[in-house]
Amino acid sequence: MHPESLMMSYGYKPEWSEGAIKSPIFQTSTFVFKSAEEGKAFFELAYGLRKQKAGEEMGLIYSRINNPDLEILEDRLCLWDEAEDCAVFESGMSAITTVLLEFLNPGDLLLFSTPLYGGTDHFIRKILTRFGVHVRSFSVGQCSEEAIRIVEESGLADRLAMVYIETPANPTNDLIDIRCSKSIARHFEREDRPVYLAVDNTYMGPLWQHPLKHGADLVLYSATKYIGGHSDVIAGACLGSSPMIARVKGLRTFLGNMAGPWTGWLLLRSLETLKARMDVQAANAGNVAEFLNHHPKVEKVYYLGNLKETDGAAYEIRQRQCLSNGAMISFDVRGGESEAFRFLNALGLIKLAVSLGSTESLAEHPATMTHADVSPDEKRALSITEKMIRLSIGVENPDDIIADISQALDHV
Ligand SMILES: *Cc1c(COP(=O)(O)O)cnc(C)c1O
C-alpha cells in the first residue's frame, strides 16, 4: 500500500493498549522488565555486547534509548523515503549535529554546499572546526569538477569523510544535484575509507524528493516543517541504512537529544494528514507563483515550477530529482528594503514569521531575518538582496492567499 494509507495504523496494534485506536502517549521514563534475564538480554543488545538472535527484538528499557511513540514514528517515517531505519530527535538541529559528530573525526574534511540552513552553517564553520574538523564549501553549479578541485586544493583529499548538501537551497530554490554530489564522494572514496553523502531534505521531504534513491547515504529533516506541519512542535529525523542509523542512535543515546513521547505523538498525528496537506500546499503555490509571475511590482520569481527546458542543468535536475515544484516561493519586489517591508507589514492573512511547511502561509525577509548572518559578499553572490521576500504557502483557499498578496503589493 501507499505510505498515506498506512500512516494511521502501521507499526501499532490496538490490543497493545486496551483497544485504543490511536497509540497513547507513553509518558514514562522507564519500563518494567518481566525478569532479570530479560533485562540482561535487552542491555546486551542496547550496548552492542552481542549480535541479535534471529527473530529477537530489542525490548523497551528507558525512554532515552527507546519509547513506543518514537519507535512507531520511526517505522512510519521510513515508509516515505523507503529507508531501512530512522532516528527521531527533539529538533532538526539535533539530528544534523548528531550526524556530523558521529561521522566526522578530528583531522577529517567535510565538503558542504552553500547556502545551508543558518544553524547548520554556524555549527559547521564555528563549532565543528573547534574540534579539528576541516571544512570547505562549494556552491550551486560547482558540481562536479570544481567541487573536486576544491577538495584537492585543500590538501586533505585523503581525509574527505562526508559531503553534506541541502537542496533546493534556501531561499533561492537553486538546485544541487544529488547524483553529482554522490559522484564527488565516490571519487575520493577508498576501500577502507567511505565518504558519506548526507542530504537535508527539509524543503521537499518526505514526499517530493527521495535522496536515498539518488545515492544519498543519510537523509535529514527538520520535522518542525512539513512533517510536523502545524507550527506547534520542534523535532528532527535522520534516515538511512540500518548500520548507519544504529551509529546515529548510539550517539543519540549519549547526547540525550532524542524526541520525547509527547513530540513523537504529535508527529504521529501530523503524519496522518501529511500527503493531503502537502498536495494542497503545492497546488496553492502553483497558483500563487502564476499570480506573481505576471504582477508589475514583482521583478523576479524564484520557484521550481518556473524552470524551463532552456534553463539547462537546473531543469534537468528538477526533472530527475523533484516529484513536485514544492510550496516555497521567493520573489524580488521592485525596489529595496523599504518596499519589501511595506509589503510584509501590509499582509493580513499571511503571517510575518520565519519557518516553513506549515498549514498557515508565512512570509519573511531573508536578508535581514533568516540569512542576516550571511556575509554581504556571499549574500550578493547568492542573490539574497534587500528586495527579496520568501513565502511558505499553506493550505488556505488560494484565492484568499492571492488576494492578501495582491493588496499587500498595492502598498509597495
Ligand atoms: C528549520 C530547518 C532546520 C533546523 O531545524 P529545527 O527543527 O529548527 O532545529 C534545518 N534545516 C532546514 C532546511 C530547516 O529549514
Short mmCIF file of C-alpha atoms and ligand atoms in Angstrom, two decimals:
data_model
loop_
_atom_site.label_atom_id
_atom_site.label_comp_id
_atom_site.label_asym_id
_atom_site.label_seq_id
_atom_site.Cartn_x
_atom_site.Cartn_y
_atom_site.Cartn_z
CA MET A 1 0.00 0.00 0.00
CA HIS A 2 0.97 3.65 -0.37
CA PRO A 3 2.50 5.37 2.69
CA GLU A 4 -0.51 7.71 3.08
CA SER A 5 -2.74 4.65 3.52
CA LEU A 6 -0.52 3.27 6.27
CA MET A 7 0.02 6.45 8.34
CA MET A 8 -3.00 5.73 10.57
CA SER A 9 -2.09 2.17 11.57
CA TYR A 10 1.41 0.99 10.61
CA GLY A 11 3.57 -0.21 13.48
CA TYR A 12 0.83 -0.13 16.17
CA LYS A 13 -1.71 -2.72 17.32
CA PRO A 14 -4.80 -1.57 19.31
CA GLU A 15 -4.58 -4.71 21.51
CA TRP A 16 -1.34 -3.34 22.97
CA SER A 17 -3.35 -0.52 24.60
CA GLU A 18 -6.83 -1.66 25.71
CA GLY A 19 -8.11 -1.45 22.10
CA ALA A 20 -7.32 2.26 21.76
CA ILE A 21 -7.43 3.02 18.03
CA LYS A 22 -4.60 5.53 18.44
CA SER A 23 -1.34 4.94 20.16
CA PRO A 24 -1.43 6.54 23.63
CA ILE A 25 1.31 8.92 24.73
CA PHE A 26 3.69 6.59 26.57
CA GLN A 27 4.58 9.24 29.13
CA THR A 28 7.05 7.12 31.03
CA SER A 29 10.77 7.35 31.69
CA THR A 30 11.42 3.66 32.35
CA PHE A 31 9.97 0.23 31.52
CA VAL A 32 9.45 -2.78 33.82
CA PHE A 33 11.34 -5.94 32.82
CA LYS A 34 9.49 -9.29 33.07
CA SER A 35 12.58 -10.89 34.59
CA ALA A 36 16.21 -10.18 35.41
CA GLU A 37 17.18 -12.39 32.45
CA GLU A 38 15.11 -10.20 30.12
CA GLY A 39 16.70 -7.02 31.47
CA LYS A 40 20.16 -8.52 30.91
CA ALA A 41 19.27 -9.52 27.31
CA PHE A 42 17.92 -6.05 26.47
CA PHE A 43 21.07 -4.34 27.76
CA GLU A 44 23.31 -6.71 25.82
CA LEU A 45 21.58 -5.56 22.63
CA ALA A 46 21.35 -1.88 23.60
CA TYR A 47 25.10 -1.70 24.19
CA GLY A 48 26.02 -3.96 21.27
CA LEU A 49 27.62 -6.55 23.55
CA ARG A 50 26.39 -9.38 21.31
CA LYS A 51 24.61 -9.89 17.97
CA GLN A 52 20.80 -10.00 17.81
CA LYS A 53 19.49 -13.60 17.55
CA ALA A 54 17.12 -14.43 14.66
CA GLY A 55 13.65 -13.05 15.48
CA GLU A 56 14.86 -11.38 18.68
CA GLU A 57 13.58 -7.85 19.19
CA MET A 58 15.17 -5.12 21.21
CA GLY A 59 12.89 -4.54 24.22
CA LEU A 60 11.97 -1.32 25.96
CA ILE A 61 14.43 -0.16 28.62
CA TYR A 62 14.39 3.59 29.27
CA SER A 63 12.93 6.48 27.23
CA ARG A 64 16.32 8.00 26.35
CA ILE A 65 17.08 4.75 24.47
CA ASN A 66 13.62 3.89 23.09
CA ASN A 67 9.92 4.58 23.63
CA PRO A 68 6.87 3.21 21.75
CA ASP A 69 5.78 6.63 20.41
CA LEU A 70 9.24 7.14 18.91
CA GLU A 71 9.50 3.62 17.53
CA ILE A 72 6.11 3.81 15.78
CA LEU A 73 7.02 7.25 14.41
CA GLU A 74 10.38 5.97 13.13
CA ASP A 75 8.71 3.00 11.42
CA ARG A 76 6.20 5.28 9.70
CA LEU A 77 8.79 7.84 8.57
CA CYS A 78 10.76 5.01 6.90
CA LEU A 79 7.85 4.38 4.52
CA TRP A 80 8.08 7.72 2.71
CA ASP A 81 11.80 7.53 1.93
CA GLU A 82 11.84 3.71 1.71
CA ALA A 83 14.63 3.78 4.27
CA GLU A 84 15.75 0.81 6.38
CA ASP A 85 15.76 2.74 9.63
CA CYS A 86 15.14 6.14 11.19
CA ALA A 87 16.13 8.06 14.32
CA VAL A 88 13.96 10.92 15.61
CA PHE A 89 15.25 13.90 17.55
CA GLU A 90 13.94 16.80 19.62
CA SER A 91 14.92 19.25 16.81
CA GLY A 92 16.20 19.30 13.24
CA MET A 93 19.45 20.81 14.55
CA SER A 94 19.98 17.90 16.95
CA ALA A 95 19.52 15.40 14.07
CA ILE A 96 22.02 17.34 11.93
CA THR A 97 24.65 17.91 14.64
CA THR A 98 24.47 14.30 15.85
CA VAL A 99 25.15 13.04 12.31
CA LEU A 100 28.08 15.42 11.84
CA LEU A 101 29.60 14.45 15.20
CA GLU A 102 29.13 10.72 14.61
CA PHE A 103 30.67 10.53 11.12
CA LEU A 104 33.48 13.12 11.40
CA ASN A 105 36.70 12.84 13.40
CA PRO A 106 39.42 15.42 14.15
CA GLY A 107 41.56 15.89 11.02
CA ASP A 108 38.73 14.88 8.64
CA LEU A 109 37.47 17.10 5.84
CA LEU A 110 33.78 17.98 5.36
CA LEU A 111 32.65 19.36 1.99
CA PHE A 112 29.31 21.20 2.08
CA SER A 113 27.06 23.08 -0.35
CA THR A 114 26.12 26.74 0.12
CA PRO A 115 23.81 28.22 1.13
CA LEU A 116 22.92 25.95 4.06
CA TYR A 117 20.33 26.48 6.78
CA GLY A 118 21.79 29.17 9.10
CA GLY A 119 22.06 26.91 12.16
CA THR A 120 23.82 24.19 10.17
CA ASP A 121 26.20 26.72 8.60
CA HIS A 122 27.07 28.11 12.04
CA PHE A 123 27.66 24.65 13.54
CA ILE A 124 29.92 23.60 10.64
CA ARG A 125 32.02 26.77 10.43
CA LYS A 126 32.19 27.81 14.09
CA ILE A 127 31.79 24.66 16.18
CA LEU A 128 32.97 21.63 14.16
CA THR A 129 36.20 23.47 13.36
CA ARG A 130 36.88 23.86 17.11
CA PHE A 131 37.11 20.05 17.22
CA GLY A 132 39.71 19.93 14.45
CA VAL A 133 37.39 19.12 11.55
CA HIS A 134 38.40 20.90 8.33
CA VAL A 135 35.62 22.34 6.19
CA ARG A 136 35.32 23.52 2.57
CA SER A 137 32.25 24.59 0.60
CA PHE A 138 31.01 24.54 -2.98
CA SER A 139 28.04 26.36 -4.47
CA VAL A 140 25.27 25.65 -6.97
CA GLY A 141 26.70 24.89 -10.39
CA GLN A 142 30.09 23.84 -8.96
CA CYS A 143 29.34 20.14 -9.31
CA SER A 144 31.48 18.20 -10.01
CA GLU A 145 34.89 19.24 -11.50
CA GLU A 146 35.07 22.47 -9.46
CA ALA A 147 33.99 20.74 -6.25
CA ILE A 148 36.62 18.05 -6.84
CA ARG A 149 39.24 20.76 -7.38
CA ILE A 150 38.19 22.48 -4.11
CA VAL A 151 38.79 19.21 -2.24
CA GLU A 152 42.12 18.59 -3.99
CA GLU A 153 43.34 22.14 -3.31
CA SER A 154 42.59 21.73 0.41
CA GLY A 155 45.47 19.21 0.55
CA LEU A 156 43.14 16.96 2.58
CA ALA A 157 41.63 14.84 -0.21
CA ASP A 158 42.57 11.64 1.60
CA ARG A 159 40.69 12.85 4.69
CA LEU A 160 37.37 13.70 3.00
CA ALA A 161 34.78 11.91 5.15
CA MET A 162 31.47 13.49 4.23
CA VAL A 163 29.70 15.57 1.58
CA TYR A 164 26.77 17.48 3.08
CA ILE A 165 24.17 19.22 0.90
CA GLU A 166 20.81 20.96 1.12
CA THR A 167 18.59 21.15 -1.96
CA PRO A 168 16.67 23.17 -3.04
CA ALA A 169 18.78 25.92 -1.49
CA ASN A 170 17.05 28.32 0.87
CA PRO A 171 15.77 30.97 -0.08
CA THR A 172 16.59 30.93 -3.82
CA ASN A 173 15.33 27.44 -4.73
CA ASP A 174 18.62 26.75 -6.53
CA LEU A 175 19.06 23.02 -7.07
CA ILE A 176 22.07 20.92 -6.10
CA ASP A 177 22.44 17.65 -7.99
CA ILE A 178 22.27 14.75 -5.51
CA ARG A 179 23.67 12.23 -8.02
CA CYS A 180 26.58 14.52 -8.81
CA SER A 181 27.28 15.06 -5.08
CA LYS A 182 27.44 11.30 -4.68
CA SER A 183 29.93 11.11 -7.55
CA ILE A 184 32.21 13.56 -5.68
CA ALA A 185 32.03 11.32 -2.60
CA ARG A 186 32.79 8.23 -4.75
CA HIS A 187 35.72 9.99 -6.41
CA PHE A 188 37.52 10.30 -3.06
CA GLU A 189 36.34 7.04 -1.51
CA ARG A 190 38.89 4.30 -0.73
CA GLU A 191 38.12 0.71 0.18
CA ASP A 192 38.87 1.31 3.85
CA ARG A 193 37.58 4.89 3.87
CA PRO A 194 33.96 5.52 2.95
CA VAL A 195 32.85 9.06 2.06
CA TYR A 196 29.20 9.53 3.03
CA LEU A 197 26.66 11.82 1.37
CA ALA A 198 24.14 13.46 3.74
CA VAL A 199 21.19 15.47 2.38
CA ASP A 200 19.00 17.91 4.30
CA ASN A 201 15.64 17.20 2.64
CA THR A 202 13.52 19.53 4.80
CA TYR A 203 12.41 21.73 1.88
CA MET A 204 11.00 18.87 -0.23
CA GLY A 205 10.51 15.93 2.02
CA PRO A 206 9.42 13.46 2.72
CA LEU A 207 7.05 13.46 -0.27
CA TRP A 208 8.60 15.44 -3.09
CA GLN A 209 12.22 14.27 -3.16
CA HIS A 210 13.79 10.97 -2.10
CA PRO A 211 17.56 11.46 -1.81
CA LEU A 212 18.29 7.83 -0.87
CA LYS A 213 17.12 6.81 -4.37
CA HIS A 214 19.68 9.18 -5.92
CA GLY A 215 22.66 7.88 -3.96
CA ALA A 216 22.46 9.68 -0.59
CA ASP A 217 23.56 7.68 2.46
CA LEU A 218 21.66 9.76 5.01
CA VAL A 219 18.57 11.97 4.79
CA LEU A 220 17.93 14.66 7.39
CA TYR A 221 14.79 16.53 8.33
CA SER A 222 13.68 19.37 10.43
CA ALA A 223 10.36 17.66 11.29
CA THR A 224 9.32 21.08 12.59
CA LYS A 225 8.46 21.94 8.97
CA TYR A 226 6.24 19.81 6.66
CA ILE A 227 6.28 16.65 8.80
CA GLY A 228 5.01 18.47 11.93
CA GLY A 229 3.22 20.94 9.69
CA HIS A 230 1.21 22.92 12.26
CA SER A 231 3.82 25.32 13.71
CA ASP A 232 3.38 23.76 17.15
CA VAL A 233 6.33 21.40 17.63
CA ILE A 234 10.11 21.34 17.11
CA ALA A 235 11.55 17.98 16.00
CA GLY A 236 14.01 16.29 13.65
CA ALA A 237 14.75 12.99 11.94
CA CYS A 238 17.55 11.11 10.22
CA LEU A 239 17.07 8.14 7.86
CA GLY A 240 19.38 5.68 6.17
CA SER A 241 20.66 2.09 6.26
CA SER A 242 20.31 0.06 9.47
CA PRO A 243 24.05 0.05 10.27
CA MET A 244 24.35 3.82 9.81
CA ILE A 245 21.23 4.60 11.85
CA ALA A 246 22.48 2.23 14.57
CA ARG A 247 25.53 4.53 14.86
CA VAL A 248 23.31 7.65 14.89
CA LYS A 249 21.08 6.15 17.58
CA GLY A 250 24.17 5.15 19.55
CA LEU A 251 25.37 8.75 19.77
CA ARG A 252 21.79 9.97 20.35
CA THR A 253 21.63 7.79 23.46
CA PHE A 254 24.70 9.51 24.90
CA LEU A 255 23.86 13.07 23.80
CA GLY A 256 20.32 12.51 25.10
CA ASN A 257 18.72 14.54 22.30
CA MET A 258 16.01 12.04 21.28
CA ALA A 259 12.46 13.31 20.89
CA GLY A 260 10.18 12.94 23.91
CA PRO A 261 6.98 10.84 23.79
CA TRP A 262 4.73 13.92 23.51
CA THR A 263 6.69 15.17 20.48
CA GLY A 264 6.54 11.68 19.00
CA TRP A 265 2.78 11.53 19.46
CA LEU A 266 2.23 14.97 17.90
CA LEU A 267 4.23 13.92 14.84
CA LEU A 268 2.24 10.66 14.53
CA ARG A 269 -0.90 12.76 14.40
CA SER A 270 0.64 15.10 11.83
CA LEU A 271 1.75 12.24 9.58
CA GLU A 272 -1.86 11.14 9.05
CA THR A 273 -2.58 14.29 7.01
CA LEU A 274 0.92 14.84 5.56
CA LYS A 275 0.09 13.85 1.97
CA ALA A 276 -3.22 15.75 1.97
CA ARG A 277 -1.57 18.90 3.36
CA MET A 278 1.43 18.84 1.05
CA ASP A 279 -0.71 18.22 -2.05
CA VAL A 280 -2.82 21.29 -1.27
CA GLN A 281 0.25 23.41 -0.40
CA ALA A 282 1.95 22.55 -3.71
CA ALA A 283 -1.22 23.24 -5.72
CA ASN A 284 -1.71 26.59 -3.93
CA ALA A 285 1.94 27.51 -4.55
CA GLY A 286 1.45 26.91 -8.28
CA ASN A 287 -1.43 29.42 -8.28
CA VAL A 288 0.50 31.99 -6.22
CA ALA A 289 3.57 31.73 -8.49
CA GLU A 290 1.39 32.22 -11.56
CA PHE A 291 -0.03 35.40 -9.98
CA LEU A 292 3.41 36.74 -9.02
CA ASN A 293 4.89 35.94 -12.46
CA HIS A 294 2.52 38.48 -14.03
CA HIS A 295 2.50 41.21 -11.39
CA PRO A 296 4.07 44.53 -12.45
CA LYS A 297 5.56 45.19 -8.97
CA VAL A 298 7.36 41.83 -8.96
CA GLU A 299 10.78 41.79 -10.59
CA LYS A 300 11.73 38.12 -10.33
CA VAL A 301 10.14 34.91 -9.00
CA TYR A 302 12.25 32.04 -7.62
CA TYR A 303 10.05 28.95 -7.97
CA LEU A 304 10.87 25.47 -9.22
CA GLY A 305 7.81 25.47 -11.47
CA ASN A 306 9.29 28.36 -13.44
CA LEU A 307 12.23 26.26 -14.71
CA LYS A 308 12.07 25.63 -18.45
CA GLU A 309 13.99 23.36 -20.81
CA THR A 310 16.08 26.37 -21.81
CA ASP A 311 17.37 26.56 -18.21
CA GLY A 312 19.57 23.54 -18.98
CA ALA A 313 21.15 21.80 -15.99
CA ALA A 314 18.71 23.20 -13.39
CA TYR A 315 15.74 21.98 -15.43
CA GLU A 316 17.30 18.52 -15.83
CA ILE A 317 17.99 18.23 -12.09
CA ARG A 318 14.41 19.17 -11.26
CA GLN A 319 13.02 16.62 -13.74
CA ARG A 320 15.23 13.90 -12.30
CA GLN A 321 15.11 14.53 -8.58
CA CYS A 322 11.96 16.53 -7.68
CA LEU A 323 8.48 15.00 -7.73
CA SER A 324 6.80 18.39 -7.25
CA ASN A 325 7.64 22.09 -7.52
CA GLY A 326 7.19 22.38 -3.76
CA ALA A 327 5.43 25.12 -1.79
CA MET A 328 8.29 27.60 -1.26
CA ILE A 329 8.40 30.72 -3.41
CA SER A 330 10.76 33.67 -3.17
CA PHE A 331 10.39 36.85 -5.17
CA ASP A 332 12.02 40.25 -5.62
CA VAL A 333 9.74 43.27 -5.34
CA ARG A 334 10.63 46.29 -7.45
CA GLY A 335 12.60 48.49 -5.06
CA GLY A 336 14.61 47.63 -1.94
CA GLU A 337 14.21 47.04 1.78
CA SER A 338 11.56 49.71 2.35
CA GLU A 339 9.35 48.34 -0.45
CA ALA A 340 9.82 44.79 0.84
CA PHE A 341 8.97 45.88 4.41
CA ARG A 342 5.89 47.78 3.22
CA PHE A 343 4.69 44.55 1.59
CA LEU A 344 5.39 42.46 4.71
CA ASN A 345 3.76 44.96 7.07
CA ALA A 346 0.60 45.10 4.93
CA LEU A 347 -0.05 41.33 4.93
CA GLY A 348 -3.13 40.20 6.82
CA LEU A 349 -3.89 36.50 6.31
CA ILE A 350 -0.25 35.60 5.68
CA LYS A 351 1.75 35.84 8.89
CA LEU A 352 5.14 37.55 9.13
CA ALA A 353 7.27 34.77 10.63
CA VAL A 354 10.24 32.53 9.83
CA SER A 355 9.86 28.72 9.49
CA LEU A 356 8.04 26.95 6.66
CA GLY A 357 5.95 23.99 5.59
CA SER A 358 3.06 24.65 7.95
CA THR A 359 -0.70 24.80 7.38
CA GLU A 360 -0.65 28.60 7.53
CA SER A 361 1.11 30.72 4.90
CA LEU A 362 4.16 32.62 6.14
CA ALA A 363 6.29 35.44 4.75
CA GLU A 364 9.72 36.75 5.78
CA HIS A 365 12.65 38.90 4.62
CA PRO A 366 15.70 36.61 4.20
CA ALA A 367 18.34 39.40 4.00
CA THR A 368 17.51 40.74 7.48
CA MET A 369 15.96 37.65 9.10
CA THR A 370 16.82 34.01 8.24
CA HIS A 371 20.01 34.99 6.38
CA ALA A 372 21.03 38.02 8.47
CA ASP A 373 24.23 36.18 9.46
CA VAL A 374 25.41 35.61 5.83
CA SER A 375 28.25 37.97 4.82
CA PRO A 376 27.36 40.81 2.41
CA ASP A 377 29.60 39.32 -0.31
CA GLU A 378 28.01 35.92 -0.05
CA LYS A 379 24.52 37.43 0.01
CA ARG A 380 25.29 39.21 -3.25
CA ALA A 381 26.70 36.04 -4.80
CA LEU A 382 23.57 34.11 -3.77
CA SER A 383 21.10 36.84 -4.97
CA ILE A 384 19.79 37.33 -1.43
CA THR A 385 19.05 41.04 -1.79
CA GLU A 386 17.07 43.64 0.19
CA LYS A 387 14.17 43.31 -2.23
CA MET A 388 13.68 39.56 -1.70
CA ILE A 389 10.66 38.09 0.12
CA ARG A 390 10.31 34.40 0.98
CA LEU A 391 6.87 32.79 1.12
CA SER A 392 5.85 29.43 2.55
CA ILE A 393 2.45 28.57 1.11
CA GLY A 394 -0.14 26.94 3.38
CA VAL A 395 -3.48 25.17 2.96
CA GLU A 396 -5.78 28.22 2.93
CA ASN A 397 -8.03 28.89 -0.05
CA PRO A 398 -5.70 30.01 -2.86
CA ASP A 399 -7.98 32.94 -3.75
CA ASP A 400 -7.59 34.32 -0.21
CA ILE A 401 -3.79 33.89 -0.26
CA ILE A 402 -3.56 35.68 -3.61
CA ALA A 403 -5.97 38.45 -2.50
CA ASP A 404 -3.75 39.08 0.54
CA ILE A 405 -0.58 39.22 -1.57
CA SER A 406 -2.33 41.45 -4.10
CA GLN A 407 -3.49 44.02 -1.50
CA ALA A 408 -0.05 44.00 0.17
CA LEU A 409 1.65 44.64 -3.19
CA ASP A 410 -0.67 47.65 -3.61
CA HIS A 411 1.17 49.17 -0.61
CA VAL A 412 4.52 48.91 -2.42
C1 LIG B 1 14.37 24.63 10.18
C2 LIG B 1 15.46 23.95 9.45
C3 LIG B 1 16.48 23.27 10.13
C4 LIG B 1 16.59 23.26 11.65
O1 LIG B 1 15.55 22.55 12.23
P1 LIG B 1 14.97 22.84 13.72
O2 LIG B 1 13.84 21.87 13.79
O3 LIG B 1 14.58 24.27 13.78
O4 LIG B 1 16.07 22.53 14.67
C5 LIG B 1 17.44 22.63 9.37
N1 LIG B 1 17.42 22.64 8.03
C6 LIG B 1 16.47 23.29 7.34
C7 LIG B 1 16.49 23.29 5.85
C8 LIG B 1 15.45 23.96 8.02
O5 LIG B 1 14.51 24.63 7.34
#
